[in-house]
mmCIF file of C-alpha atoms and ligand atoms in Angstrom:
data_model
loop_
_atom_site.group_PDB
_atom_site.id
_atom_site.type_symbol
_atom_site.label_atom_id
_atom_site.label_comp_id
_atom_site.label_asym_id
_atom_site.label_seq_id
_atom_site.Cartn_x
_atom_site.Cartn_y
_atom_site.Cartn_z
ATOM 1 C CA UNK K 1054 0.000 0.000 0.000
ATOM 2 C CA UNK K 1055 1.457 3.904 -0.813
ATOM 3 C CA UNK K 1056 -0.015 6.007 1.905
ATOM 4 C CA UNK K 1057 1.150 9.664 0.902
ATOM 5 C CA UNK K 1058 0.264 12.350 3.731
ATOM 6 C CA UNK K 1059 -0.019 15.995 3.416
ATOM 7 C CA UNK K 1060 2.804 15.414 1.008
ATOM 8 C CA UNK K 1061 4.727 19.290 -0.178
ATOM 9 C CA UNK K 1062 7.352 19.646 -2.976
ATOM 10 C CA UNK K 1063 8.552 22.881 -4.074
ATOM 11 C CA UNK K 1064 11.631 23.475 -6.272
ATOM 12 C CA UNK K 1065 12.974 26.348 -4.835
ATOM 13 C CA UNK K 1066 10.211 29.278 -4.531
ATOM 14 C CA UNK K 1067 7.992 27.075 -6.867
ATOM 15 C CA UNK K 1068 5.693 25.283 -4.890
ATOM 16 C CA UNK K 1069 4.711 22.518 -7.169
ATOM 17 C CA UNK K 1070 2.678 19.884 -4.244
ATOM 18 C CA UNK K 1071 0.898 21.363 -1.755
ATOM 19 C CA UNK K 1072 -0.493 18.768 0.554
ATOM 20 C CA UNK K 1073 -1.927 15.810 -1.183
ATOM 21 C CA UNK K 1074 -3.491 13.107 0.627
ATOM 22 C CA UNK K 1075 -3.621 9.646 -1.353
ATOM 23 C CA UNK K 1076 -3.751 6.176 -0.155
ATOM 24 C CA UNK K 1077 -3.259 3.544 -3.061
ATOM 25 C CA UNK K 1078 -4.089 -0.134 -1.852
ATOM 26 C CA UNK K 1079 -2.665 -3.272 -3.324
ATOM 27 C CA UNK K 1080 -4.125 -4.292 -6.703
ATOM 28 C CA UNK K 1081 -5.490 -0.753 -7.304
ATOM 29 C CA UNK K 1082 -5.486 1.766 -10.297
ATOM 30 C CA UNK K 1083 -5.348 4.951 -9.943
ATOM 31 C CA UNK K 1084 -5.061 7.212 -12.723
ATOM 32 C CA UNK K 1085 -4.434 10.676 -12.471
ATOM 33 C CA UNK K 1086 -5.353 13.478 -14.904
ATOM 34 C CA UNK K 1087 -4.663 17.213 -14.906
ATOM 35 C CA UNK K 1088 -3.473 20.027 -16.539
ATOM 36 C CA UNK K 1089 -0.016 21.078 -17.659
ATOM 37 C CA UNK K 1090 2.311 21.997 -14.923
ATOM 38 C CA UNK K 1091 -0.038 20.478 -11.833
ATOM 39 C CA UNK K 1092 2.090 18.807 -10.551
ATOM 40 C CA UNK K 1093 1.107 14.910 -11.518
ATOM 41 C CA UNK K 1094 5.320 14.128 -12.853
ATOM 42 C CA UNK K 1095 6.578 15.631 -9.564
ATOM 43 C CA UNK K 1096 4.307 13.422 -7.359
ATOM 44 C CA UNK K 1097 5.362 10.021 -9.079
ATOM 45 C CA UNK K 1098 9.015 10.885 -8.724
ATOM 46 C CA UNK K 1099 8.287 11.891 -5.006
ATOM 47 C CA UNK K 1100 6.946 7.656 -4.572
ATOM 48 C CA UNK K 1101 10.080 6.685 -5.992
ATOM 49 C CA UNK K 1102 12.638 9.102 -3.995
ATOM 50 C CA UNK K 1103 13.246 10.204 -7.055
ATOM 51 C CA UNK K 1104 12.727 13.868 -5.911
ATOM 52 C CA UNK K 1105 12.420 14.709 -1.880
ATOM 53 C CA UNK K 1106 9.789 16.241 -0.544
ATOM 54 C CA UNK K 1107 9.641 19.571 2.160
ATOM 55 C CA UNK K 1108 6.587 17.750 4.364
ATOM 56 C CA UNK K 1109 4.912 15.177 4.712
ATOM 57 C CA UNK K 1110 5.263 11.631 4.171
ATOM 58 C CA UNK K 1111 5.017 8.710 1.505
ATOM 59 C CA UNK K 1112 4.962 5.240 2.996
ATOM 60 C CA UNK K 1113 5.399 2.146 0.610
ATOM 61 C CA UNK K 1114 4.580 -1.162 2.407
ATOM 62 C CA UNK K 1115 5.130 0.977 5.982
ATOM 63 C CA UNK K 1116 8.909 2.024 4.885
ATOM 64 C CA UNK K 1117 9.188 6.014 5.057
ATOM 65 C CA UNK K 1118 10.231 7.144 1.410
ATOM 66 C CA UNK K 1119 12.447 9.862 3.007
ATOM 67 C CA UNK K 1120 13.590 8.495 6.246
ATOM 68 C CA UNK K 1121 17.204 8.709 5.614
ATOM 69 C CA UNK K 1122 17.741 5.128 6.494
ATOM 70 C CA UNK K 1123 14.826 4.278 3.360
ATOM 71 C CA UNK K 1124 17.024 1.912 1.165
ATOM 72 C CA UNK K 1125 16.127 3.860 -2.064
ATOM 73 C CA UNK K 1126 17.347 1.205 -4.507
ATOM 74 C CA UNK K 1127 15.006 -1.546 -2.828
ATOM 75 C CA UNK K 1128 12.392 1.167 -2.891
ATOM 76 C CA UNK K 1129 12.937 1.625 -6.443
ATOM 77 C CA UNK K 1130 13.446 -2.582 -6.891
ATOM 78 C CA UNK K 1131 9.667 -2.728 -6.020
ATOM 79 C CA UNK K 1132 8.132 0.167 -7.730
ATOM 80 C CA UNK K 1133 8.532 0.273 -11.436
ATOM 81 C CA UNK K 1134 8.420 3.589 -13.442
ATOM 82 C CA UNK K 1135 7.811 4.187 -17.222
ATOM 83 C CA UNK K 1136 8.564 7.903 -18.666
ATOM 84 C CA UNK K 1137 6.850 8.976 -21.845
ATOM 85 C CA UNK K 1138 10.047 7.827 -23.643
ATOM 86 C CA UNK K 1139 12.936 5.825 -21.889
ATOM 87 C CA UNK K 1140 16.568 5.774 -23.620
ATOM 88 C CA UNK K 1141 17.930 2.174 -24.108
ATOM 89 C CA UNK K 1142 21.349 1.413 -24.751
ATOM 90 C CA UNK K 1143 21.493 1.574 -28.256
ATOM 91 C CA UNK K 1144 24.580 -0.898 -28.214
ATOM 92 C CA UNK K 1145 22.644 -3.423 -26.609
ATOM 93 C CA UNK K 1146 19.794 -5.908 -27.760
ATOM 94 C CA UNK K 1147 16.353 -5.173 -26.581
ATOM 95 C CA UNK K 1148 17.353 -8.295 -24.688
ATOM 96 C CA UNK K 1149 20.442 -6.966 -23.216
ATOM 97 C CA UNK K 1150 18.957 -4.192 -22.334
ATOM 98 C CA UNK K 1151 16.192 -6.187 -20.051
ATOM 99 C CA UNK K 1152 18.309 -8.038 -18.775
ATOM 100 C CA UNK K 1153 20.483 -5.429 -17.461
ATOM 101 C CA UNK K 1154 19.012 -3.867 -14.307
ATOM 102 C CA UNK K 1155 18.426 -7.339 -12.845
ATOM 103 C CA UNK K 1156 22.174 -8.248 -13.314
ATOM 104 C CA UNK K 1157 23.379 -5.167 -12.177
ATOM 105 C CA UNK K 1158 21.305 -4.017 -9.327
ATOM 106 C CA UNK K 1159 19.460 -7.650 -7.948
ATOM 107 C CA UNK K 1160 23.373 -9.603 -8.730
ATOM 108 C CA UNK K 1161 21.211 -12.482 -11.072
ATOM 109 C CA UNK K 1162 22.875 -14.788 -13.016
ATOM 110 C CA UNK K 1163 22.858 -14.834 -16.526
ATOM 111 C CA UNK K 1164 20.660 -17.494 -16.978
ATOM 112 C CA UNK K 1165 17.593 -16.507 -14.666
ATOM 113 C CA UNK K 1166 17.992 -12.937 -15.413
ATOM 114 C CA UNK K 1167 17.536 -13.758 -19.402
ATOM 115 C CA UNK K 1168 14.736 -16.428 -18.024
ATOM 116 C CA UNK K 1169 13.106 -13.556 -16.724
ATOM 117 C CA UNK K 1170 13.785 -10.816 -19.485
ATOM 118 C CA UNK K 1171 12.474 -13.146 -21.967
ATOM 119 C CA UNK K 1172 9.413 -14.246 -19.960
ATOM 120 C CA UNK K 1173 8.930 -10.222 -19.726
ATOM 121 C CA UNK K 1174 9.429 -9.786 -23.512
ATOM 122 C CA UNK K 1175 7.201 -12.319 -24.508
ATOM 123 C CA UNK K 1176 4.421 -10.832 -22.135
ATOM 124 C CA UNK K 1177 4.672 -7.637 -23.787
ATOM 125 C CA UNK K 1178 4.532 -9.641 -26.950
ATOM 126 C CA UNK K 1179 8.110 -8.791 -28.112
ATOM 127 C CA UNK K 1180 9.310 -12.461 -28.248
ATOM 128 C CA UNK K 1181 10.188 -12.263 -31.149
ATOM 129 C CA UNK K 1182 12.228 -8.981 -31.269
ATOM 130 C CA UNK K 1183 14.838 -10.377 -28.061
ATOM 131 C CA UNK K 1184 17.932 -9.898 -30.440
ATOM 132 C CA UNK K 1185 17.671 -6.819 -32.469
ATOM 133 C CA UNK K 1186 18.960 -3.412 -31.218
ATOM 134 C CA UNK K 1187 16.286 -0.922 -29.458
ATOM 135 C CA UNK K 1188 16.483 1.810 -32.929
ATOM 136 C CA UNK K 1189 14.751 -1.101 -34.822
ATOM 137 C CA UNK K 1190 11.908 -0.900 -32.650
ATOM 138 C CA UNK K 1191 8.871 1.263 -33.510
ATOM 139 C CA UNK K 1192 8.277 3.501 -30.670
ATOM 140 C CA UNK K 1193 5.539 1.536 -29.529
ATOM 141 C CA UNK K 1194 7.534 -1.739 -29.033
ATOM 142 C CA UNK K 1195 9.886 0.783 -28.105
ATOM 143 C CA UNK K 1196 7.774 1.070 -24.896
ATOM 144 C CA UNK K 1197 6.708 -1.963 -24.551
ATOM 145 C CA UNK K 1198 10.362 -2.784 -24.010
ATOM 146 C CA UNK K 1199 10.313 -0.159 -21.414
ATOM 147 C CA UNK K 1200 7.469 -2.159 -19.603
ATOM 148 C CA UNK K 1201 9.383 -5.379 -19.868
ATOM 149 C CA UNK K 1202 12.566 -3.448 -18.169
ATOM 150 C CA UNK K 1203 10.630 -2.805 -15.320
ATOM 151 C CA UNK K 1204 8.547 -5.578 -15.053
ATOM 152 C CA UNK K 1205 11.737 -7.932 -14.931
ATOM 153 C CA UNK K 1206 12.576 -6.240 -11.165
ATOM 154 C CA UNK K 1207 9.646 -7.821 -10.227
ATOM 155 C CA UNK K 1208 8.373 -4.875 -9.308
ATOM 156 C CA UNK K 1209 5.194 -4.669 -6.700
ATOM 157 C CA UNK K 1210 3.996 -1.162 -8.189
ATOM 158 C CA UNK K 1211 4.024 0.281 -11.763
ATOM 159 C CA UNK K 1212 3.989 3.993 -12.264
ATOM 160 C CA UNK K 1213 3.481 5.431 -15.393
ATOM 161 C CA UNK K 1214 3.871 8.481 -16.744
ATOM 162 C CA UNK K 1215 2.560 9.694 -20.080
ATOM 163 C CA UNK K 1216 3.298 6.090 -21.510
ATOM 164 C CA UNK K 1217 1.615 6.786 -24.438
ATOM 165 C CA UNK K 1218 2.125 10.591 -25.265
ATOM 166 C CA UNK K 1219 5.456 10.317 -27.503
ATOM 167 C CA UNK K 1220 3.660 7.998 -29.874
ATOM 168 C CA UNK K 1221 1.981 7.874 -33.044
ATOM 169 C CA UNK K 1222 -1.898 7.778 -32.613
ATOM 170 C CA UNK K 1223 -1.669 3.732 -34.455
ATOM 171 C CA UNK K 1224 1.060 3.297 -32.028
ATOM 172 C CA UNK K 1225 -0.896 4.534 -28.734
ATOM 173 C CA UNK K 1226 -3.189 1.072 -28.467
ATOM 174 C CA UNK K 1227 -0.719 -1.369 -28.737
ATOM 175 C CA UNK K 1228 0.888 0.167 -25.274
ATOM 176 C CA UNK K 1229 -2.356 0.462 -23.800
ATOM 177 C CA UNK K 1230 -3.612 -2.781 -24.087
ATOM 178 C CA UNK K 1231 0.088 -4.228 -22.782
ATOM 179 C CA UNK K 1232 -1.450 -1.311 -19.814
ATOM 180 C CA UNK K 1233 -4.589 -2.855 -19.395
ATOM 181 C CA UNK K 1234 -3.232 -6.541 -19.471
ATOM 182 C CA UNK K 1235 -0.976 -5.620 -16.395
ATOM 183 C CA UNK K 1236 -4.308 -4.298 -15.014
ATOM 184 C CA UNK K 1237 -5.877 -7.710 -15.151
ATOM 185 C CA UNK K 1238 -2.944 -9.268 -13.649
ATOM 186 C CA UNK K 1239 -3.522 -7.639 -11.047
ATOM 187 C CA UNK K 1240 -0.621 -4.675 -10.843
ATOM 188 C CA UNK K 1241 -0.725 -1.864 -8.698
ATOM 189 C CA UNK K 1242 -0.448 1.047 -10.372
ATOM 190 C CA UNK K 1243 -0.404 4.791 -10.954
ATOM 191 C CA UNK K 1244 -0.828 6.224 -14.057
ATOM 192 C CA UNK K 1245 -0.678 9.507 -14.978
ATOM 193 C CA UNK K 1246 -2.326 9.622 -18.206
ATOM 194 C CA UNK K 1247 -4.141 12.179 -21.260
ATOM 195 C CA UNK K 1248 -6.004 9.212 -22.562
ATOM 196 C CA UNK K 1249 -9.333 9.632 -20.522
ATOM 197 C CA UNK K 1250 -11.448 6.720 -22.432
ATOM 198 C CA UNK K 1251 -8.715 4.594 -21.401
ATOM 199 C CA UNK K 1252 -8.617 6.028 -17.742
ATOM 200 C CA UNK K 1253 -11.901 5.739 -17.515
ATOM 201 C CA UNK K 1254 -12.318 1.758 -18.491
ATOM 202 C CA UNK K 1255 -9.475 0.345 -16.458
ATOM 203 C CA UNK K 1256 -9.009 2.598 -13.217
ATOM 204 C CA UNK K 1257 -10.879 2.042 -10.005
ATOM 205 C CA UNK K 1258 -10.580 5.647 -9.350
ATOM 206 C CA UNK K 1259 -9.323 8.882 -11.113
ATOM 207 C CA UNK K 1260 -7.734 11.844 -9.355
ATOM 208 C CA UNK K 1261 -8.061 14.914 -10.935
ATOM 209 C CA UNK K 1262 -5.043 17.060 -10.189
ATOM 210 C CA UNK K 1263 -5.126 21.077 -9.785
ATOM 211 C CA UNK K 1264 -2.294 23.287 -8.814
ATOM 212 C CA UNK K 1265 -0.508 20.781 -6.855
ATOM 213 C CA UNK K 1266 -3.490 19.462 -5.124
ATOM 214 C CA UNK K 1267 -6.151 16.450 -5.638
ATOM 215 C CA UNK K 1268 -9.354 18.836 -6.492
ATOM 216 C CA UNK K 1269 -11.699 15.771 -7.068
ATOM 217 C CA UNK K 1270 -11.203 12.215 -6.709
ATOM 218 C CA UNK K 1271 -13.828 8.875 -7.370
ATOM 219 C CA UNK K 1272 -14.415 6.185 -9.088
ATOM 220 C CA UNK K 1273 -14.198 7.100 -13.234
ATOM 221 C CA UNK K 1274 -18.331 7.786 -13.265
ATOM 222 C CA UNK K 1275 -17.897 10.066 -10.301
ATOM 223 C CA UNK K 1276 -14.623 12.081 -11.947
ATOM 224 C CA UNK K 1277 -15.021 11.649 -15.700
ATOM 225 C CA UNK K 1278 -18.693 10.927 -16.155
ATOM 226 C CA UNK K 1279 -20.014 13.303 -13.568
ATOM 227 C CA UNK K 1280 -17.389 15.755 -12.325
ATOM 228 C CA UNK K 1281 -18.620 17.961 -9.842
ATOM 229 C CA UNK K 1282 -16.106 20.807 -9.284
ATOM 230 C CA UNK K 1283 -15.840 23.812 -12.474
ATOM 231 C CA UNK K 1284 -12.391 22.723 -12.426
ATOM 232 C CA UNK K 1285 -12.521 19.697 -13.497
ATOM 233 C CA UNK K 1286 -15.254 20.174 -15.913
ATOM 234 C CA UNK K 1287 -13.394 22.778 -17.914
ATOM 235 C CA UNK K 1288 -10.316 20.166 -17.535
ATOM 236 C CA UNK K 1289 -11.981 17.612 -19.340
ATOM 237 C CA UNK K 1290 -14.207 19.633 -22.250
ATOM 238 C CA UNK K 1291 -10.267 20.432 -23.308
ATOM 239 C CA UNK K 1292 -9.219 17.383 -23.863
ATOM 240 C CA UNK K 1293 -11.990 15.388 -25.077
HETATM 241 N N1 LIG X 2458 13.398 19.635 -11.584
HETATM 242 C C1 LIG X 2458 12.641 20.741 -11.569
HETATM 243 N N2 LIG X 2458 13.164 21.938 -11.240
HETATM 244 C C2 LIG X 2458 12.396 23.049 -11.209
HETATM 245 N N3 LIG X 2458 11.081 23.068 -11.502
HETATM 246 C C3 LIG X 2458 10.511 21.921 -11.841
HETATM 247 C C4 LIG X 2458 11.247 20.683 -11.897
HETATM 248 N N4 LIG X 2458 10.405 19.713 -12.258
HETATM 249 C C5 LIG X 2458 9.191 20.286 -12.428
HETATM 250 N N5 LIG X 2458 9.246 21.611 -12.170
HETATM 251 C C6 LIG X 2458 8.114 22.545 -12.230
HETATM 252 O O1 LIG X 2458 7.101 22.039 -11.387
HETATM 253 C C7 LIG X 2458 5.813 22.261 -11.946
HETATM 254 C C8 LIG X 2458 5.085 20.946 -12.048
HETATM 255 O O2 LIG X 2458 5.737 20.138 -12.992
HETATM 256 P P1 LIG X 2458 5.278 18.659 -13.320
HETATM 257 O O3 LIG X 2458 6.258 18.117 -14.283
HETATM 258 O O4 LIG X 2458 5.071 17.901 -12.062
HETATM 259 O O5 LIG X 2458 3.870 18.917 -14.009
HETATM 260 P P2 LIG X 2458 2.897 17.895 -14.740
HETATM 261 O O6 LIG X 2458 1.576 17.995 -14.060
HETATM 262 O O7 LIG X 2458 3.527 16.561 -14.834
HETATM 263 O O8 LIG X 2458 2.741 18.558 -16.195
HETATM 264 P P3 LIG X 2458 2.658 17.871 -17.669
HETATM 265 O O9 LIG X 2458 1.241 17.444 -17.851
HETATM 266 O O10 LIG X 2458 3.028 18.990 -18.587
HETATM 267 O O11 LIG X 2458 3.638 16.740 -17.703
HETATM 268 C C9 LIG X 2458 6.065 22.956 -13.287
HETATM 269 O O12 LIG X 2458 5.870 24.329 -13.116
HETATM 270 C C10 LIG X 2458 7.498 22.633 -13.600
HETATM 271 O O13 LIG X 2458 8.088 23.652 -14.357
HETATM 272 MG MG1 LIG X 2459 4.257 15.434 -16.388
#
């Protein structure tokens, strides 16, 4: 479970989260949607330790995110993170690259850490891409890969941010449905996320995101079918 309380980041005189309250339980989704500059990156890289916060406090599985005794590489063994566009080494196959966080960071062998990688790739249907280089990927397997990277930590939690929002419109589905079939595995995850149809059908709830703080949160027919702050109403006639 990721219990964040009264949680504040600024970056110097910018204060970019300004108290959110957000418990996630195990096996949820939670999406969250919002405007440009509300804050939504800042808060998954605050869950990671990616970024410290001022106040507050994020607990993963009851370990204190920034307790200075928080082992932030086991944090960041458990909870997986996919950018909008993730930089493989080019040098290395898409398999190589899989196989290269759980070699270097969980000390696998070679054998179960290709095991795994492959087990990964063929989840994400790339099985049959394990031994060509990352620039012969479209960007769609391209992130598919990504998924496989993480999900070979054998990661608890998935957080994803903007997955889909570097890729061709043709590309977007095939990364959403590798999304949706992590959902019905039963992954915890957060995304953040522009594609509101697709927030809407697999999230158990939606946070809608305003100037650094949740300004309405529900189940998708409370936020996106019947949104009940202006906010949020204006938020979502500009996007859909
Ligand atoms: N490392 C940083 N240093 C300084 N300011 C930052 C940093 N990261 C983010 N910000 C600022 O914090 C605010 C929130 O940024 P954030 O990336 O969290 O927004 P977002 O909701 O993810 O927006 P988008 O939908 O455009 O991705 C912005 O004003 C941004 O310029
Ligand atoms: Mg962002």
């Amino acid at each position: 479970m990721i219990e964040i309380r009264n949680v504040h980041k600024s970056f110097g005189d910018l204060h970019v989260v300004k108290g959110v309250n957000l418990t996630v339980k195990k096996g949820e989704v939670l999406s969250i949607i919002g405007g440009s500059g509300s804050g939504k990156s800042t808060l998954l890289m605050c869950i990671n330790g990616l970024e410290k916060i001022q106040q507050g406090s994020i607990v993963v599985d009851g370990v204190e995110v920034n307790d200075p005794n928080c082992d932030l590489n086991r944090l960041r063994e458990r909870i997986g993170i996919v950018f909008q566009q993730w930089n493989a080494f080019p040098h290395m196959t898409v398999l190589e690259n899989v196989m290269l966080a759980p070699r270097k960071v969980l000390k696998w062998g070679f054998g179960k850490a290709k095991k795994e990688a492959v087990k990964q790739l063929t989840h994400v249907g790339l099985g049959d891409k394990l031994d060509v280089f990352p620039s012969q990927l479209s960007g769609g397997q391209q992130q598919r890969m990504a998924i496989a990277r993480a999900l070979a930590m054998s990661p608890d939690y998935m957080l994803f941010d903007e997955a889909t929002s570097a890729l061709d419109p043709q590309l977007v589905g095939e990364v959403l449905d590798t999304m949706r079939m992590l959902s019905e595995d039963g992954m915890t995850m957060i995304l953040v996320t522009h594609e509101i149809g697709f927030a809407r059908e697999v999230s158990d709830r939606v946070a809608f995101f305003h100037k650094g703080l949740i300004h309405e949160i529900g189940t998708p027919q409370e936020v996106i079918d019947n949104p009940q702050k202006p906010e949020t109403i204006q938020f979502l006639k500009s996007v859909v």
